[in-house]
Short mmCIF file of C-alpha atoms in Angstrom, two decimals:
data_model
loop_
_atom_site.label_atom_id
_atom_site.label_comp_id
_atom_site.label_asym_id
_atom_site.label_seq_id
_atom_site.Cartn_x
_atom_site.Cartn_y
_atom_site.Cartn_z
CA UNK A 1449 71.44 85.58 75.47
CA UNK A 1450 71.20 85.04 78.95
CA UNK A 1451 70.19 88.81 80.64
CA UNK A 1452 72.08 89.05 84.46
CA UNK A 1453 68.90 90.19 87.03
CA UNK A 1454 71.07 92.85 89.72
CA UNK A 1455 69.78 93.54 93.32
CA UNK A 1456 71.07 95.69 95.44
CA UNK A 1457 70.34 95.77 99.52
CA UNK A 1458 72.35 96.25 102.31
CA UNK A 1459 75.60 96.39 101.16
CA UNK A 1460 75.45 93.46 99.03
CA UNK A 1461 74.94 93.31 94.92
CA UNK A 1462 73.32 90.11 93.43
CA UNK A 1463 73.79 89.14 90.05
CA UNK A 1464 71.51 86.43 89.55
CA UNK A 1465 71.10 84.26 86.08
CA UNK A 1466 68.10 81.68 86.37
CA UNK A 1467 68.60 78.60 83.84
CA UNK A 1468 66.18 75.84 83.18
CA UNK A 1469 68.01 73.93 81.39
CA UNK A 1470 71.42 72.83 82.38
CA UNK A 1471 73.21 73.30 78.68
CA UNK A 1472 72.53 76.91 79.96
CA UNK A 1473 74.91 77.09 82.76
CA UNK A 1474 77.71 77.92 81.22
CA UNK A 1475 76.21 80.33 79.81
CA UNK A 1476 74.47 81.94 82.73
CA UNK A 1477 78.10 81.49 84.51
CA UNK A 1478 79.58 83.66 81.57
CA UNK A 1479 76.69 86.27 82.19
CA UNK A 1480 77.46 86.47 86.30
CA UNK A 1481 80.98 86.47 85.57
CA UNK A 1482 80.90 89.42 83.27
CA UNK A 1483 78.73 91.28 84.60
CA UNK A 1484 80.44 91.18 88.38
CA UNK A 1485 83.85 92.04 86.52
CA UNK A 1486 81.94 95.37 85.36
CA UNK A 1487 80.68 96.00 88.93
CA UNK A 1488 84.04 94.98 89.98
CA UNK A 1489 85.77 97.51 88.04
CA UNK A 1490 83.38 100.17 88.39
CA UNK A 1491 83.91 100.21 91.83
CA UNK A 1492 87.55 99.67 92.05
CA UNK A 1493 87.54 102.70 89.33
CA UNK A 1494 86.27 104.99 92.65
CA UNK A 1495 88.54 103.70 94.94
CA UNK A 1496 86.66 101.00 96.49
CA UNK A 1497 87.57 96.82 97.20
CA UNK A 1498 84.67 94.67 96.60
CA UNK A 1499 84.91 91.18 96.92
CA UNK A 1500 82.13 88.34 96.57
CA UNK A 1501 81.48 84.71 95.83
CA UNK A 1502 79.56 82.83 93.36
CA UNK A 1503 77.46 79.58 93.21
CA UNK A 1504 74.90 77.87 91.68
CA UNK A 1505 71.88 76.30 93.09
CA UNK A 1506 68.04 77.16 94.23
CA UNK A 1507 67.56 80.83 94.03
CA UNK A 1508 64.17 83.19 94.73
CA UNK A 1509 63.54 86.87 94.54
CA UNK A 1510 60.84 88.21 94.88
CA UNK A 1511 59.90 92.31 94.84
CA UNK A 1512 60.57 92.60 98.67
CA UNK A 1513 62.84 89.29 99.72
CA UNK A 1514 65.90 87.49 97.97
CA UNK A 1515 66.35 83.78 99.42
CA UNK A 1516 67.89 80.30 98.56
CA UNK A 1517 71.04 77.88 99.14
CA UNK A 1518 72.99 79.27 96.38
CA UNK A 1519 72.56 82.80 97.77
CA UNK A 1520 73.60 81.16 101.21
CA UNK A 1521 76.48 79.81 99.49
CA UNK A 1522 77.58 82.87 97.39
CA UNK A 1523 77.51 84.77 100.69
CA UNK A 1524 79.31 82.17 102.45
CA UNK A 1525 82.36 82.35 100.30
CA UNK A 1526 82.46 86.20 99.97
CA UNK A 1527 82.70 86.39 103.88
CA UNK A 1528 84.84 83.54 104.73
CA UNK A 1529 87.05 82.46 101.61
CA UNK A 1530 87.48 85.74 99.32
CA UNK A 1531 88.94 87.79 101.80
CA UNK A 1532 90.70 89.92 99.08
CA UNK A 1533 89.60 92.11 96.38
CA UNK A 1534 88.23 89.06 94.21
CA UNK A 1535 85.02 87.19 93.64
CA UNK A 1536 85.29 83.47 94.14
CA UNK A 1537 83.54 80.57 92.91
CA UNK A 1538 81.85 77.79 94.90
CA UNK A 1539 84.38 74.63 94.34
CA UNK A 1540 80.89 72.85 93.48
CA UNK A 1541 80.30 74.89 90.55
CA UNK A 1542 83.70 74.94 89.23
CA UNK A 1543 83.26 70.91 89.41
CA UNK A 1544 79.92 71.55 87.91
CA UNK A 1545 81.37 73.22 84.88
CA UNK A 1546 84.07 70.66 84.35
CA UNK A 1547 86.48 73.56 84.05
CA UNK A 1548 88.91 71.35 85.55
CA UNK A 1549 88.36 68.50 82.98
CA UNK A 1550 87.39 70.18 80.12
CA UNK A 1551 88.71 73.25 79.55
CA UNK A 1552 85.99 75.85 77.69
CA UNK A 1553 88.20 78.70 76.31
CA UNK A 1554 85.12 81.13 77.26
CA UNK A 1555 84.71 80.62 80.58
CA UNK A 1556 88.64 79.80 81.39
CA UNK A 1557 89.32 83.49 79.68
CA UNK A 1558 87.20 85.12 82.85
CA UNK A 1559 89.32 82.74 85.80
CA UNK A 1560 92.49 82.95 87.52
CA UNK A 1561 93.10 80.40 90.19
CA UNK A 1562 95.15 81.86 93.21
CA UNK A 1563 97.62 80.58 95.35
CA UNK A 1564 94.81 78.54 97.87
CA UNK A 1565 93.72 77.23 94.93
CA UNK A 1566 90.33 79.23 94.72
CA UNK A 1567 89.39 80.39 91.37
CA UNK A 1568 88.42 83.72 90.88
CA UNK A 1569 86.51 86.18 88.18
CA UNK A 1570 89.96 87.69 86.51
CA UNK A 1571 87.94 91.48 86.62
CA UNK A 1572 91.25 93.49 85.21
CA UNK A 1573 92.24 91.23 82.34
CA UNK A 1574 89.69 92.55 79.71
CA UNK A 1575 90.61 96.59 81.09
CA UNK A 1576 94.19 95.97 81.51
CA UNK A 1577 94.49 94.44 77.39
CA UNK A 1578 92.22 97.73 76.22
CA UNK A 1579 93.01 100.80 78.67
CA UNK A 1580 96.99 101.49 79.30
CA UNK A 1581 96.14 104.32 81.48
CA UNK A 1582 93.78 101.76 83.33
CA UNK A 1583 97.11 100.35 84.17
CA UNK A 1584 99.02 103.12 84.80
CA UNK A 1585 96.68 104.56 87.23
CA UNK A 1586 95.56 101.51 89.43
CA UNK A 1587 99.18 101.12 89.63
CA UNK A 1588 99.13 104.58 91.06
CA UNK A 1589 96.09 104.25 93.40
CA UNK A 1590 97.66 100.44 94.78
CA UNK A 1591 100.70 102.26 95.77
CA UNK A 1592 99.05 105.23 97.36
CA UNK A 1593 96.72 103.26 99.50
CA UNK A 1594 99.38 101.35 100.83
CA UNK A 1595 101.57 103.84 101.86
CA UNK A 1596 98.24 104.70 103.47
CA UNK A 1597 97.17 101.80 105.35
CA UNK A 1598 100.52 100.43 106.22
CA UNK A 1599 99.68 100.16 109.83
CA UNK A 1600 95.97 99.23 109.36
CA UNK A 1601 97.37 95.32 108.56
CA UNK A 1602 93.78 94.13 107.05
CA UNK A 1603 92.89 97.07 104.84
CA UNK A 1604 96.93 97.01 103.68
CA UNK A 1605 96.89 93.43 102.84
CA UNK A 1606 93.73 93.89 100.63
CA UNK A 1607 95.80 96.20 98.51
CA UNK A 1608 98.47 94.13 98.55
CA UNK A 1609 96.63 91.44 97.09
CA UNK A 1610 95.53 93.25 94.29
CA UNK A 1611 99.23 94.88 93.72
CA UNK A 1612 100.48 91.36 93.47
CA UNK A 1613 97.13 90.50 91.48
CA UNK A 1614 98.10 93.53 88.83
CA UNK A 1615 101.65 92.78 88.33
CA UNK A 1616 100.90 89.36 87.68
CA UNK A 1617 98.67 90.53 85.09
CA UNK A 1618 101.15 93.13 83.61
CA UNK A 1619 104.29 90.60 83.80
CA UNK A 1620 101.69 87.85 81.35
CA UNK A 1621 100.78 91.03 79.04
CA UNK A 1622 104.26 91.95 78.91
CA UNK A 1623 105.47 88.51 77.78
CA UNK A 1624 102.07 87.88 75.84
CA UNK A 1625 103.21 91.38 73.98
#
């Protein structure tokens, strides 16, 4: 098992999964993916949108500095192609996973691509299938917030996103169900 390394500075998280060998990405992806659905959650639980990205490539960390083109990367996506409340993955690795070729039932269980065609980590699917009041209340909290924001247009389309994001989810479990 592949153990996720977490940083936290600034206001940024890292989840980091060094693998030497590459039969060990997809499971290193599986280990980021998790893990940043639990942060996800966890934060979303208080109240709070995250979003983030997530490559692949040359990473370092050491006890004072975290540096490296994947890092780069990661960051690059969170601040100019996530937008929402998700965590998207670098095109590159999704190519570099063959999800699009070959589909691995493991790693396709923790994706959902959206309407620009980004993938992204599918953080409510495992709460929303074990936790009904999960649902119920981030139902709740969605509608609350935008009632609040509706004249602060970026903050209200964040929660928008993730209203459309949770029915979505609700309408496949009701059908699945």
């Amino acid at each position: 098992y592949l153990q996720p390394s977490v940083r936290i500075f600034s206001d940024n998280i890292l989840v980091a999964v060094p693998y030497a060998e590459e039969r060990f990405k997809r499971s290193a992806f599986l280990a980021v993916a998790m893990m940043s659905a639990v942060i996800q959650v966890a934060f979303l639980k208080r109240g709070w949108l995250t979003r983030g990205g997530i490559s692949s490539g040359s990473f370092f960390a050491d006890s004072v500095m975290v540096w490296g083109t994947a890092l780069v990367k990661a960051y690059e996506f969170e601040n100019t192609v996530a937008v929402y409340t998700r965590i998207v993955l670098d095109p590159a690795l999704i190519g570099e996973l063959q999800i699009a070729v070959k589909i691995d039932m493991k790693i396709i269980a923790w994706l959902r691509q959206d309407k620009d065609g980004m993938f992204y980590i599918d953080y409510i699917n495992r709460y929303l299938n074990q936790e009904v009041l999960f649902a119920v209340w981030l139902t709740k909290v969605v509608e609350q917030n935008v009632a609040k924001y509706h004249e602060k247009t970026r903050i209200c389309q964040k929660w928008l996103w993730l209203s459309s994001y949770l029915n979505e989810r609700l309408l496949e479990l009701e059908c699945l169900g």
